[in-house]
Coordinates of C-alpha atoms in Angstrom, one line a residue:
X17 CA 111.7 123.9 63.8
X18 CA 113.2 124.4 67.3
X19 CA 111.0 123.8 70.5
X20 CA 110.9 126.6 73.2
X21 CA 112.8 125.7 75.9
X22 CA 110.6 125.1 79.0
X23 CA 111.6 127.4 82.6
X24 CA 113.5 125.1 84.9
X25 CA 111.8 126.7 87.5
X26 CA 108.4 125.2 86.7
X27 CA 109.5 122.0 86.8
X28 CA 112.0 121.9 89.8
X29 CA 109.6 122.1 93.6
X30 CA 110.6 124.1 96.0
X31 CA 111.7 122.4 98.9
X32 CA 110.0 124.3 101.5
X33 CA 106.6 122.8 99.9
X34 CA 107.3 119.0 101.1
X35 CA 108.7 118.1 104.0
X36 CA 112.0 115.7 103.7
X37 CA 111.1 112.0 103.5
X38 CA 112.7 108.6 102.6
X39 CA 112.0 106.1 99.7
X40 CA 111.2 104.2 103.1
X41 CA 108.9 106.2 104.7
X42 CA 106.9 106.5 101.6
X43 CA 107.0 102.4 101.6
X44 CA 106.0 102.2 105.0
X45 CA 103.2 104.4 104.6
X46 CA 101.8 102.4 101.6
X47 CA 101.4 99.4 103.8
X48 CA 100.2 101.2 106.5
X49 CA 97.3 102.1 104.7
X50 CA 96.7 98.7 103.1
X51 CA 96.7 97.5 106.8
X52 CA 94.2 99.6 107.7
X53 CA 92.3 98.4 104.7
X54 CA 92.4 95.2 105.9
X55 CA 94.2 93.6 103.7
X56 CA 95.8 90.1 104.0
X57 CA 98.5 90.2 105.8
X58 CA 99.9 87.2 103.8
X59 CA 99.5 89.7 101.2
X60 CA 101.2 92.6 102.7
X61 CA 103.8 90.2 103.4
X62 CA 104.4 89.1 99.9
X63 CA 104.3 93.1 98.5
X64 CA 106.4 94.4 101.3
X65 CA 109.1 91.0 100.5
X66 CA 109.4 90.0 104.0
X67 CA 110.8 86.6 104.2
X68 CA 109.2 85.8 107.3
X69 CA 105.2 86.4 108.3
X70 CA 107.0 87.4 112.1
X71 CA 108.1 91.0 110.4
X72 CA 105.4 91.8 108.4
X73 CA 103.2 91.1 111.5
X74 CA 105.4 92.7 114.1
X75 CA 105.4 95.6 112.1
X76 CA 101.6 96.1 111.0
X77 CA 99.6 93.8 112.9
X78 CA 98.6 97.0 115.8
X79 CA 96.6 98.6 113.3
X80 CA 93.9 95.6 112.6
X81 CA 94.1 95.8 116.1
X82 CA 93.7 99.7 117.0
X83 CA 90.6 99.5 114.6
X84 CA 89.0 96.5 116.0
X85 CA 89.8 98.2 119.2
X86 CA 87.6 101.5 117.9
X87 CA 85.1 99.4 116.7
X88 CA 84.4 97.7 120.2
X89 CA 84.3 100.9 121.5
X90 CA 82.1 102.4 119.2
X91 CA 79.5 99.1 119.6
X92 CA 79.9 99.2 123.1
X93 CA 78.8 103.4 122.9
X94 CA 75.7 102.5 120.8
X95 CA 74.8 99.8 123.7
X96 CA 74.9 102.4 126.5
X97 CA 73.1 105.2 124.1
X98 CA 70.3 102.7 123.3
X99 CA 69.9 101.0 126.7

């Protein structure tokens, strides 16, 4: 018995739907967000396979920093609004 054959069409996105990224971009965004998760950097290090801590830290240490930054703020907000 012979299978139907499925519409190209369905299968194939269009390419107005996604905007044009790299196999890079999509790496550096998955670290990004593990960053932000605070994960170990040691960790991210070892996922990402940077050979030295130096990279991985250059790269994605400002975002432990940003949100401890926010959070500073944010304590230093509730001081004022409860003073």
């Amino acid at each position: 018995m012979a299978v139907a054959p499925v519409h190209c069409s369905i299968l194939v996105r269009k390419a107005e739907l996604l905007p044009n990224f790299s196999a890079h971009v999509i790496r550096h965004t998955a670290c990004t967000r593990m960053a932000e998760c605070r994960m170990d950097v040691k960790v991210l290090q070892y996922i990402m396979g940077h050979a030295h801590i130096d990279v991985t830290m250059e790269v994605y240490n400002h975002i432990g920093e940003l949100t401890r930054i926010e959070n500073e703020i944010a304590r230093l907000d509730s001081m004022v609004l409860n003073a």
